[in-house]
Coordinates of N, CA and C in Angstrom, one line a residue:
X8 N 17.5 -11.4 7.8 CA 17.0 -11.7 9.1 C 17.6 -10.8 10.2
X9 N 18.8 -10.8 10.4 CA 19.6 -9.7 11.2 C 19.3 -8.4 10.8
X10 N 19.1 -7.7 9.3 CA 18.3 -6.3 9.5 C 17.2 -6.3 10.3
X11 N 16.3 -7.5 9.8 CA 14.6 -7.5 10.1 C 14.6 -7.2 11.5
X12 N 15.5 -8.1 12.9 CA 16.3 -7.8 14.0 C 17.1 -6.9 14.3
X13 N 17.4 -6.2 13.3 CA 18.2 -5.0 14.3 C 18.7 -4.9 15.7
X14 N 19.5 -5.3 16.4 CA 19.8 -4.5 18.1 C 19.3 -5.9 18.9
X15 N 19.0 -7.2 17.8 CA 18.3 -8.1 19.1 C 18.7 -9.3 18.4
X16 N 18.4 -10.4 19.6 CA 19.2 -11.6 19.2 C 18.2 -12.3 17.8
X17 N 19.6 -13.3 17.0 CA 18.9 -14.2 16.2 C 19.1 -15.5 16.2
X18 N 18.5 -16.4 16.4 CA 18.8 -17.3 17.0 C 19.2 -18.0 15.7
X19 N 20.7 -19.3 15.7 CA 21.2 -19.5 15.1 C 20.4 -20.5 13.9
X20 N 19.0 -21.3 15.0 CA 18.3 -22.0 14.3 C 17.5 -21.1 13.6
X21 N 16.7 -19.7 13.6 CA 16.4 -19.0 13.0 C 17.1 -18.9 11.7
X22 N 18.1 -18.5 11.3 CA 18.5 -18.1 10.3 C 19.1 -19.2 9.6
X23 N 19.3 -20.6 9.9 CA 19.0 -21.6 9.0 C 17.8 -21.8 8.8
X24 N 17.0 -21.6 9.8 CA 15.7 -22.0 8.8 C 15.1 -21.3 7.9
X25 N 15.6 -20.2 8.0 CA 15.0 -19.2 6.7 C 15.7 -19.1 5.6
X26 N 17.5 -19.6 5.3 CA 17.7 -19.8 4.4 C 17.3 -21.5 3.8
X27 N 17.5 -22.7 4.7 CA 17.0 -23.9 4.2 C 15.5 -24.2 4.6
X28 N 15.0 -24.0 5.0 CA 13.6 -24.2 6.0 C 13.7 -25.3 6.3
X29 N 12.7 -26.5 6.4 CA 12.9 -27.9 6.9 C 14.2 -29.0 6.4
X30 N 14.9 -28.4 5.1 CA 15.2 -29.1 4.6 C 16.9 -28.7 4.8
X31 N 17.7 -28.5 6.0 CA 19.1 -28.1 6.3 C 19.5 -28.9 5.9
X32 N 21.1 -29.0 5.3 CA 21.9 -29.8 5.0 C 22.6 -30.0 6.4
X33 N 23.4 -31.4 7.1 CA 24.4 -31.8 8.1 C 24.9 -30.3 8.1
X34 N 25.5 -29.5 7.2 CA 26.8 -28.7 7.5 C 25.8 -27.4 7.8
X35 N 24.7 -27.0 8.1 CA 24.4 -25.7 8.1 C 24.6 -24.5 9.0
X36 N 25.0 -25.2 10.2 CA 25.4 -24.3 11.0 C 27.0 -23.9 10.9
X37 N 27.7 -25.0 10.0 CA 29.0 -24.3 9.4 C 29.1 -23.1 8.8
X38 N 28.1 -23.7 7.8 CA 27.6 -22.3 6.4 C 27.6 -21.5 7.2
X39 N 26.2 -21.6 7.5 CA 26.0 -20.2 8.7 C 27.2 -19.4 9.5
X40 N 27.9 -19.6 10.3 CA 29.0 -19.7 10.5 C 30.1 -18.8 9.7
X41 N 30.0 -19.5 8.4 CA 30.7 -19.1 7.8 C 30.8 -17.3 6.6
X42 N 29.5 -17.5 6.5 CA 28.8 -16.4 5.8 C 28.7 -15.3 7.0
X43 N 28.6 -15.5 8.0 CA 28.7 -14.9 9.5 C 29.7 -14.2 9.0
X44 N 30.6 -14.8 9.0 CA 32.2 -14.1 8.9 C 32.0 -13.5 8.1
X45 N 31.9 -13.7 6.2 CA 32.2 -13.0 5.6 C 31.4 -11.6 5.7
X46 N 30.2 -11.5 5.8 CA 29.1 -10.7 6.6 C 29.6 -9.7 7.4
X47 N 30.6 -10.0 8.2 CA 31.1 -9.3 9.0 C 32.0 -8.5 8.6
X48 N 33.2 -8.9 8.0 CA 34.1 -8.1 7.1 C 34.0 -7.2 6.1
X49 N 32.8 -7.3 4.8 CA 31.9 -6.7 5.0 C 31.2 -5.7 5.2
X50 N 30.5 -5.7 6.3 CA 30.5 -4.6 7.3 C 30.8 -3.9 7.7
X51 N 32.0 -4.2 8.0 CA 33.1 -3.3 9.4 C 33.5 -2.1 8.1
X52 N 33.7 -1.4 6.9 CA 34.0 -1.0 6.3 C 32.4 0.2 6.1
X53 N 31.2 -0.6 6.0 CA 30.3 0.2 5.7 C 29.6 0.8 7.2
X54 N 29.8 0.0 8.2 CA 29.0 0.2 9.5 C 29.9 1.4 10.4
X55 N 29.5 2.0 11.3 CA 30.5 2.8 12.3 C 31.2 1.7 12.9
X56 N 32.3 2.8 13.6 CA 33.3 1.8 14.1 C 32.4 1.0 15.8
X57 N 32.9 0.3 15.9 CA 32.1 -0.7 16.7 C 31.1 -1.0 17.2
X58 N 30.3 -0.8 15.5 CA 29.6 -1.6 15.6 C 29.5 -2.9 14.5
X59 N 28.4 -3.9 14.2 CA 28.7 -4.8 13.7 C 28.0 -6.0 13.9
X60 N 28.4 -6.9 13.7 CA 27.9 -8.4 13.4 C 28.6 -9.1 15.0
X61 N 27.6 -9.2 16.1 CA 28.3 -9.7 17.5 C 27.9 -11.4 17.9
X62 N 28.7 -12.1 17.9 CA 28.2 -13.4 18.1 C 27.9 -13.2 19.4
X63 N 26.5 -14.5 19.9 CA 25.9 -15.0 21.1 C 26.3 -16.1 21.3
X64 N 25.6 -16.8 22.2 CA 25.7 -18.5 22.8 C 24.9 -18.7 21.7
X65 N 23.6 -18.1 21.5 CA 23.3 -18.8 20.9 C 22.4 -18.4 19.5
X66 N 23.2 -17.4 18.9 CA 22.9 -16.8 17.9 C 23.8 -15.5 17.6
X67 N 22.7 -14.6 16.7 CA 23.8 -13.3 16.4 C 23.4 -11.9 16.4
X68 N 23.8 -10.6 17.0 CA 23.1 -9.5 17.0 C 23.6 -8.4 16.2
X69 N 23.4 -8.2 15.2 CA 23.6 -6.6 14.5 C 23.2 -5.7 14.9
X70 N 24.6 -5.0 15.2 CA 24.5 -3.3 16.1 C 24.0 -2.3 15.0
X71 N 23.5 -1.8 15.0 CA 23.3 -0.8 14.2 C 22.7 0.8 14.9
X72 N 23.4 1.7 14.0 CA 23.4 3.3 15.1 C 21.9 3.5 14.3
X73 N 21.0 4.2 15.0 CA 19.8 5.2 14.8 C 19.8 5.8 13.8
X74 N 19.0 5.5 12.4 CA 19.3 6.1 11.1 C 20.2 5.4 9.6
X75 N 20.5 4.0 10.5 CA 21.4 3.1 9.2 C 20.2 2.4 8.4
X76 N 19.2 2.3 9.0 CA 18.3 1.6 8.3 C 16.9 1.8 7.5
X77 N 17.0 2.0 6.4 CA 16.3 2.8 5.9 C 14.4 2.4 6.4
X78 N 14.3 0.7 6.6 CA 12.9 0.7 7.3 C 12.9 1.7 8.6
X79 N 13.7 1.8 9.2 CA 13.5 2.8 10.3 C 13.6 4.1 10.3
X80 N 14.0 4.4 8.9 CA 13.9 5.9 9.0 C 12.6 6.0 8.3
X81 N 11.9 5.2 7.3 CA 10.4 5.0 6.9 C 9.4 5.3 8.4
X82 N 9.7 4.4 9.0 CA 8.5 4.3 10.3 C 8.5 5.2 10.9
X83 N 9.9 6.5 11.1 CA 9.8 7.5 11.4 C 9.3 8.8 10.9
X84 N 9.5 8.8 10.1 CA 8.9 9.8 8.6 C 7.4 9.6 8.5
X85 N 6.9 8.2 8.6 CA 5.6 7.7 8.4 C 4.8 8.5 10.0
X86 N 5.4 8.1 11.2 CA 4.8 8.3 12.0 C 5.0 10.1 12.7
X87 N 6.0 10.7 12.2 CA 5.6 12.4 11.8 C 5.2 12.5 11.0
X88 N 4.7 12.1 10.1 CA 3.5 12.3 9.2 C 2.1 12.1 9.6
X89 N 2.0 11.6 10.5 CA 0.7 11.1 11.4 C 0.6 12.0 12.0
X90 N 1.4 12.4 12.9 CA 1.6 13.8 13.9 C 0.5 15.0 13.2
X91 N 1.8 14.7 12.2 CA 1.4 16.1 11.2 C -0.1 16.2 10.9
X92 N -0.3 15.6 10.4 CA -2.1 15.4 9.9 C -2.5 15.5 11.0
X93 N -2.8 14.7 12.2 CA -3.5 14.7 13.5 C -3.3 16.4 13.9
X94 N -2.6 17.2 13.5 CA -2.3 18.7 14.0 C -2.7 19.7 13.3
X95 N -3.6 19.3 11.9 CA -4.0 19.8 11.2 C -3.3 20.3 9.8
X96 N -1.9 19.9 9.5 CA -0.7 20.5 9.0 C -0.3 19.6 7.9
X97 N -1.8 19.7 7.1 CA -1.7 18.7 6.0 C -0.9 18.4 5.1
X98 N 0.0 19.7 4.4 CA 1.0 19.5 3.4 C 2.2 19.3 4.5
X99 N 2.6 19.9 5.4 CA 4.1 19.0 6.0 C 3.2 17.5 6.3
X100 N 2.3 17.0 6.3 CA 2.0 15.8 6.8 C 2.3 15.1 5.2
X101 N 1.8 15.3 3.7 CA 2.3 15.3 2.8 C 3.5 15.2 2.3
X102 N 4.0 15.8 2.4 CA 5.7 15.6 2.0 C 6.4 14.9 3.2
X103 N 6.5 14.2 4.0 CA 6.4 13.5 5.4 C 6.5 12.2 4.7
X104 N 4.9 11.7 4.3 CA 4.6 10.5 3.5 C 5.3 10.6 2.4
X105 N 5.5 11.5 1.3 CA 6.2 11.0 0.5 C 7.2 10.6 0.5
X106 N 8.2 11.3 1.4 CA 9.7 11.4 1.6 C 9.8 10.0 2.3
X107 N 9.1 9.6 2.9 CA 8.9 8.3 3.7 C 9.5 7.2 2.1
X108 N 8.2 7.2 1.6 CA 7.9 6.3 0.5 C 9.0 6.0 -0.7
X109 N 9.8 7.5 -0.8 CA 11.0 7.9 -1.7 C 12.2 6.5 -1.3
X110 N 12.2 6.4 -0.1 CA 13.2 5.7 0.4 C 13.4 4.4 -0.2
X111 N 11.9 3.6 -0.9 CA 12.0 2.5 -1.5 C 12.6 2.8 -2.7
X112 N 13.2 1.1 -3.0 CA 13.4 0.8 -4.2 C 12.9 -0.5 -4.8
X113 N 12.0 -0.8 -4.6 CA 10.7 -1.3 -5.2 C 10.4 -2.8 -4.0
X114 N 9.6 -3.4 -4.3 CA 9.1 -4.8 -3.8 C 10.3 -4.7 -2.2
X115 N 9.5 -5.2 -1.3 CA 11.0 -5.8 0.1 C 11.2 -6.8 -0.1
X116 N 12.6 -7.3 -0.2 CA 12.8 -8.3 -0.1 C 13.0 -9.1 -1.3
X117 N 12.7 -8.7 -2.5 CA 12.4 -9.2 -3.8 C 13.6 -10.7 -4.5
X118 N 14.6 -9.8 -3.8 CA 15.6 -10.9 -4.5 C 15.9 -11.6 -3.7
X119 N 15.0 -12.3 -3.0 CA 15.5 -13.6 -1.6 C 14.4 -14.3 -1.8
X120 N 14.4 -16.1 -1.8 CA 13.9 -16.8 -2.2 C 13.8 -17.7 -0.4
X121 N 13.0 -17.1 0.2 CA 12.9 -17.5 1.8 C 11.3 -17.6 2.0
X122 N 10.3 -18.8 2.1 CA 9.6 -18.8 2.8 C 8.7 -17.9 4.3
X123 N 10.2 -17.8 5.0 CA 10.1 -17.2 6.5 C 10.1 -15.6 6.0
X124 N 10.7 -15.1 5.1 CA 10.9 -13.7 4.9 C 9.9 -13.2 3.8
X125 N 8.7 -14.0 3.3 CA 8.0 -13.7 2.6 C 6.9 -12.9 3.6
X126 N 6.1 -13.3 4.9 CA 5.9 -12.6 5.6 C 6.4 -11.4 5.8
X127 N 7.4 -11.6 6.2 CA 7.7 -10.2 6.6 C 7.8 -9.3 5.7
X128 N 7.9 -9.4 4.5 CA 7.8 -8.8 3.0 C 6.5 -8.1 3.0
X129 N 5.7 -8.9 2.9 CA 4.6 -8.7 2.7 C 4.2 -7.7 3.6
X130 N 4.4 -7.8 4.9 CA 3.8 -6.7 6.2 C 5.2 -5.3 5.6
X131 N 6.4 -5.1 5.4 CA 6.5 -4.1 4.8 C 6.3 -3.6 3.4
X132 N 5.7 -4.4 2.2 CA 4.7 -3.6 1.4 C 3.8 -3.3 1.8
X133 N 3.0 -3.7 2.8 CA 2.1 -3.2 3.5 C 1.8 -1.8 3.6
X134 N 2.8 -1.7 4.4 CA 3.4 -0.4 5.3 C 3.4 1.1 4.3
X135 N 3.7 0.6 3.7 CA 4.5 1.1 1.9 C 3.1 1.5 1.1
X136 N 1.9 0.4 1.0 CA 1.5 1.0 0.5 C -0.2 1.9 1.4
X137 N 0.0 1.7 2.7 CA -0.6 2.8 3.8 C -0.1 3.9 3.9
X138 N 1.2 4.3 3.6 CA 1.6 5.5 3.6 C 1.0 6.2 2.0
X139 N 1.1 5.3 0.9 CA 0.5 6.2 -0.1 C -0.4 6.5 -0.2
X140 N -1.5 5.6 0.9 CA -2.9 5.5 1.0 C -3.0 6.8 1.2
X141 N -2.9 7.5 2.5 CA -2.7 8.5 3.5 C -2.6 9.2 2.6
X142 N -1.8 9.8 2.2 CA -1.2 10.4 1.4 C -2.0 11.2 0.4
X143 N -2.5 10.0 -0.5 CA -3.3 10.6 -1.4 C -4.4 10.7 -0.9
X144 N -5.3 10.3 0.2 CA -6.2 10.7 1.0 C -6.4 12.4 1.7
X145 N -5.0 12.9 2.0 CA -4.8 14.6 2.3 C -4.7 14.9 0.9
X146 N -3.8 14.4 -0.3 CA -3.9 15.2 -1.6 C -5.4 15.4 -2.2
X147 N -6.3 14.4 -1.9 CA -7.5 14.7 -2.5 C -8.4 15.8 -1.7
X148 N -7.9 15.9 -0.5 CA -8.5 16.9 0.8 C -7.8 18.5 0.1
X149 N -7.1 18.3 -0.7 CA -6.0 19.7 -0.8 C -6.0 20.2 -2.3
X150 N -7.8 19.7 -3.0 CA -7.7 19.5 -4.3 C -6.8 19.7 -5.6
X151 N -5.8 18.2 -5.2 CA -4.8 18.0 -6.0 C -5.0 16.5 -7.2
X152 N -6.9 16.6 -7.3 CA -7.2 15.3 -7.8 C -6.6 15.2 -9.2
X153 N -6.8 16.2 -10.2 CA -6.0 15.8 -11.6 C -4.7 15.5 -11.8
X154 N -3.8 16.1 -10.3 CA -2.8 15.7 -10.8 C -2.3 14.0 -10.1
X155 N -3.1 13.4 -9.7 CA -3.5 11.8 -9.2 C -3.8 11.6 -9.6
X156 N -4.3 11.7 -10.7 CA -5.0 10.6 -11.8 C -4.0 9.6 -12.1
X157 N -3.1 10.1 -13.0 CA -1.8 9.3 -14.0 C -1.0 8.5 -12.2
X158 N -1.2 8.5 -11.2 CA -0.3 8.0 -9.8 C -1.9 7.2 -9.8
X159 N -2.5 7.4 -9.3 CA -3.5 6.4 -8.8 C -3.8 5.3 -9.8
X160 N -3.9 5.7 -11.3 CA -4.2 4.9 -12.8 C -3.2 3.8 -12.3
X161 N -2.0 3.7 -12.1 CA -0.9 2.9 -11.7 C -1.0 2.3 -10.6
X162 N -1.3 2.7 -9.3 CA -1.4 2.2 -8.4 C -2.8 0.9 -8.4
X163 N -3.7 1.4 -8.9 CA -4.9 0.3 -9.3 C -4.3 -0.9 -10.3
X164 N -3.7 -0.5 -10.9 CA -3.6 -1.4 -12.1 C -2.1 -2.8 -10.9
X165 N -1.5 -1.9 -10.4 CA -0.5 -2.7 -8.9 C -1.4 -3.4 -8.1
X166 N -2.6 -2.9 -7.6 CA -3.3 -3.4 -7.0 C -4.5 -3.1 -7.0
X167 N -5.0 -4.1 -8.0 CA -6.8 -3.8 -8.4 C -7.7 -4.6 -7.3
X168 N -7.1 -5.5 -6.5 CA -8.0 -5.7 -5.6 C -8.4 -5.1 -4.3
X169 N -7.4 -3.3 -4.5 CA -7.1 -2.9 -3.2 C -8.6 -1.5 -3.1
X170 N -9.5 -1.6 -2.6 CA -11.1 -0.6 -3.1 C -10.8 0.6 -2.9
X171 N -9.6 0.8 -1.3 CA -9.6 2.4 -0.9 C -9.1 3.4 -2.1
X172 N -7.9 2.5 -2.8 CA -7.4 2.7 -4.1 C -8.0 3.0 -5.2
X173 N -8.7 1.8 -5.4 CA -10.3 2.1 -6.8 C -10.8 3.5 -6.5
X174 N -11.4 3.8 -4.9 CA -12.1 4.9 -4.4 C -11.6 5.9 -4.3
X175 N -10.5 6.3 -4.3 CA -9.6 7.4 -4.7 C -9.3 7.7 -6.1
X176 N -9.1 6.6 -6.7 CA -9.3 6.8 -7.9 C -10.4 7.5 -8.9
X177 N -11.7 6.6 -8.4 CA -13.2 7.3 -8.9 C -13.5 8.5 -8.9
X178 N -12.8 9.0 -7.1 CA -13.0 10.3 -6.7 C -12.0 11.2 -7.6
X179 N -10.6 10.7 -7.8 CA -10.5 11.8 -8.8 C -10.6 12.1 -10.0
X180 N -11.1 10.9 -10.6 CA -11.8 10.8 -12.2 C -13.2 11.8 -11.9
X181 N -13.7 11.9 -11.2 CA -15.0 12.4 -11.0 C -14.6 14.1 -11.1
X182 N -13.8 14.8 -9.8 CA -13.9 15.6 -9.6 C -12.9 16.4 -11.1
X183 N -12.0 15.6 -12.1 CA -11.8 15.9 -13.2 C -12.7 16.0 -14.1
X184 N -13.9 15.9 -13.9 CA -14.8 16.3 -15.1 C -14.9 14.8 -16.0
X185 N -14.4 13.7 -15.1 CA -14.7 12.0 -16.2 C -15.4 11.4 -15.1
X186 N -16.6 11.7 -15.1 CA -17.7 10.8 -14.7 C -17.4 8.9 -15.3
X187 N -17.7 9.2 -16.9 CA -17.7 8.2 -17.6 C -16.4 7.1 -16.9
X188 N -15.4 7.6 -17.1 CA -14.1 6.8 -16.4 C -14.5 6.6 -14.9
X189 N -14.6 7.7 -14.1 CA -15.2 7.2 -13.2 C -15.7 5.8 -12.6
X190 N -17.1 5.7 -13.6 CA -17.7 4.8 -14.0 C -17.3 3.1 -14.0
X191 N -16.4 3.3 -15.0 CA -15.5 2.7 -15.7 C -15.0 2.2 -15.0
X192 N -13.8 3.1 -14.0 CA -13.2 2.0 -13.1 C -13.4 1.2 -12.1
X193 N -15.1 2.0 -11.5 CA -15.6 1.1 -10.8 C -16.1 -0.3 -11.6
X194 N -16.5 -0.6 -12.6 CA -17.0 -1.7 -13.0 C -15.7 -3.0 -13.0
X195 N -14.9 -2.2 -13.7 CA -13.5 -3.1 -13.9 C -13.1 -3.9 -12.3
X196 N -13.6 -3.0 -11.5 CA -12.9 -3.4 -10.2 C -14.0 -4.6 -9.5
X197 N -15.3 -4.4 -10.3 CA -16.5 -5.4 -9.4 C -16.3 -6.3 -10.9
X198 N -15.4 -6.5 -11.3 CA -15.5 -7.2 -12.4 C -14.3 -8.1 -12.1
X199 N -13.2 -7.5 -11.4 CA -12.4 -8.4 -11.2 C -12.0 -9.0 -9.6
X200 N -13.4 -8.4 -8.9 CA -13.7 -8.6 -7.5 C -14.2 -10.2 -7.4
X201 N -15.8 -10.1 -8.7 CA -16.1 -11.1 -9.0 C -15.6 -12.5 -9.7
X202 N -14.6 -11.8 -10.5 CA -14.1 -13.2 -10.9 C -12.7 -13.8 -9.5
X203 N -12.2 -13.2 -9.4 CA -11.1 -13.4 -8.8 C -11.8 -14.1 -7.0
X204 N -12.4 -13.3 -6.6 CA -13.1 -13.3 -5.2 C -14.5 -13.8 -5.5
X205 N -15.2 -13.9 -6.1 CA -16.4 -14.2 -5.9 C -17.0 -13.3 -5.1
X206 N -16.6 -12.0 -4.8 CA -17.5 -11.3 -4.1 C -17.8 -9.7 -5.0
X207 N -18.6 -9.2 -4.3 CA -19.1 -7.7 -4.7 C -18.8 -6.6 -4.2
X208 N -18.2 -5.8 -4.6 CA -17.5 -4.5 -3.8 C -18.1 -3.9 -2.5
X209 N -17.5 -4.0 -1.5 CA -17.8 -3.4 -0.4 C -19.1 -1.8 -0.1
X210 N -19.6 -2.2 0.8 CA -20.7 -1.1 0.8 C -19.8 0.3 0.1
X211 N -18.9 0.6 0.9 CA -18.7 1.8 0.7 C -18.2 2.5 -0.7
X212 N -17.7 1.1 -1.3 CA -17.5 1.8 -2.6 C -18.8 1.5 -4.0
X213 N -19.9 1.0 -3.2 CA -21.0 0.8 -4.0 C -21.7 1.9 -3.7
X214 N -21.5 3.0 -2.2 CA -22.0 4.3 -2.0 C -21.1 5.1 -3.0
X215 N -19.9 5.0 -3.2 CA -19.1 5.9 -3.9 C -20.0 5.9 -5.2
X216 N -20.2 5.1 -6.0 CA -20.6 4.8 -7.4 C -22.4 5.6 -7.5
X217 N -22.9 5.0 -6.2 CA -24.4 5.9 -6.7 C -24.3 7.1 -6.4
X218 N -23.6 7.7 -5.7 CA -23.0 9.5 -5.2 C -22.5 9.7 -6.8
X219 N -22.0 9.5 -7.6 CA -21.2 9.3 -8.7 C -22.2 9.7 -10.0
X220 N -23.3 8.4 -9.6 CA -24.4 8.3 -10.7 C -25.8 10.2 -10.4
X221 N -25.8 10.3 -9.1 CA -26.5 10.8 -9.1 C -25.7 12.8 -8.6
X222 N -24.6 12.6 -8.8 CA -24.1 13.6 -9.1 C -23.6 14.5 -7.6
X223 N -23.8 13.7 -6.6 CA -24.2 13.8 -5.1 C -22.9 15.1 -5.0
X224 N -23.7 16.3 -4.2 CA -22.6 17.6 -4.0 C -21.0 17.3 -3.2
X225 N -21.6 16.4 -2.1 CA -20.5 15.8 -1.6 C -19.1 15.4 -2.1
X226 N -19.5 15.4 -3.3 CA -18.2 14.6 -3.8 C -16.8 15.7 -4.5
X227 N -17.8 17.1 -4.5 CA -17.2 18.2 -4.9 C -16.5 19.1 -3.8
X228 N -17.2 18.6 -2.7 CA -17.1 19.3 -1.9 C -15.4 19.1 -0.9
X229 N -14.9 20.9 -0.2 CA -14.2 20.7 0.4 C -14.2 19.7 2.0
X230 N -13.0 19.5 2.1 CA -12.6 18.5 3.3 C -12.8 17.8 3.4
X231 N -13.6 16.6 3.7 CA -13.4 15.2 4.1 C -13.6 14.5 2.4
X232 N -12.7 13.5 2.3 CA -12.8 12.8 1.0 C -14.0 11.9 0.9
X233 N -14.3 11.1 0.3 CA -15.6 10.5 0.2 C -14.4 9.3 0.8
X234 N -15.1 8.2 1.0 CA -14.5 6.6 1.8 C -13.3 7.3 2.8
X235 N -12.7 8.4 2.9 CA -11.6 9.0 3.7 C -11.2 8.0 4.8
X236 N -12.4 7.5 5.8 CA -11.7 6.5 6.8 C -12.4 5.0 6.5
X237 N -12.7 4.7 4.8 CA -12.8 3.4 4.8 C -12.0 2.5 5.1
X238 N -11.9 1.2 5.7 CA -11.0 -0.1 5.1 C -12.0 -0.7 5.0
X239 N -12.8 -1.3 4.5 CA -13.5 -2.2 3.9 C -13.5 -3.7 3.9
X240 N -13.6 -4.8 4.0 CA -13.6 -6.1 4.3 C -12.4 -6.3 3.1
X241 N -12.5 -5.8 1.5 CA -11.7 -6.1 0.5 C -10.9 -5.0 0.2
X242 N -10.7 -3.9 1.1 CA -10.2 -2.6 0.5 C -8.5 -2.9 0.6
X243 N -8.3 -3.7 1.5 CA -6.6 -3.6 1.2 C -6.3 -5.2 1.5
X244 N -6.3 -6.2 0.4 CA -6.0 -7.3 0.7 C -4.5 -7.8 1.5

């Protein structure tokens, strides 16, 4: 909770509630309190010198210098990578996103068992996996689709309910000369749209699949990817 805060107050009831949520024991703002401290000591060893762990009236603020945090050096990387692309400068806009992405080491948050921090988990996998979106969105513009096959094969199978994903996928099974797979993974994906969702793949990747079937030039063609600026109702759950 204090990373997720950075430079701003936490309120004391805040951070019991995300480690106990409704269910505090009498002593929690001891605990709290207490782990405060050790937290702090800690610290002062890995952090610059003064900065740290600052008590409030009524809560607590972690100082931290410009660049200790690796979410914030992500959002920075992510957002010159935006630059980059908006400027035309698609491969530094590429290595931008990757380098961004490099910084993880897998799932946020994974080993905390917090209700309140499963949100905020979730909005930075999010993040995490928009930058790879992007990403492989300029590599297929920079026809680098064969070597995204074996990266996207993975990323679908992480998230098969995510379409922009499937759609990137299709596109580069296609433009490798596997129509058939292609094919293939579109069905797998309205197959597990249907069971799971009860619904049917979004227009635009039901345009992808007849461009597909009917061999449509578009799909060979340089610059704009096919779905390039989809999000779709089910493209990124």
């Amino acid at each position: 909770m204090l990373l997720l805060n950075a430079n701003r107050v936490v309120p004391r009831e805040c951070l019991i509630n995300a480690v106990w949520g409704a269910q505090s024991p009498p002593t929690s703002r001891s605990q709290v309190h207490i782990c405060i401290s050790q937290l702090r000591h800690k610290l002062a060893e890995a952090l610059h010198d003064g900065h740290g762990i600052e008590t409030q009236p009524y809560g607590y603020v972690l100082h931290i210098e410009p660049g200790d945090l690796d979410v914030e050096v992500f959002r920075q990387k992510t957002a010159a990578a935006d630059l980059a692309q908006d400027r035309g400068r698609l491969e530094q806009a590429v290595e931008l996103y990757r380098a961004a992405v490099a910084l993880w080491r897998g799932p946020a948050l994974s080993d905390l068992e917090s209700e309140v921090l499963r949100g905020a988990a979730a909005q930075l996998d999010e993040e995490r996996i928009a930058a790879d979106e992007k990403r492989i969105e300029l590599e297929l513009r920079l026809g680098r689709h064969r070597a995204l096959v074996h990266e996207l094969t993975g990323l679908v199978v992480r998230h098969p309910l995510n379409e922009l994903l499937n759609g990137y996928l299709m596109t580069a099974l296609y433009r490798s000369g596997r129509q058939a797979d292609a094919l293939a993974s579109y069905q797998r994906t309205r197959s597990r749209l249907a069971e799971e969702l009860g619904l049917e793949p979004g227009r635009e990747l039901r345009a992808l699949e007849r461009a597909i079937l009917r061999h449509d030039d578009s799909l060979v063609a340089d610059g704009d990817v096919p779905c390039r600026s989809w999000d779709g109702q089910h493209g990124r759950p």
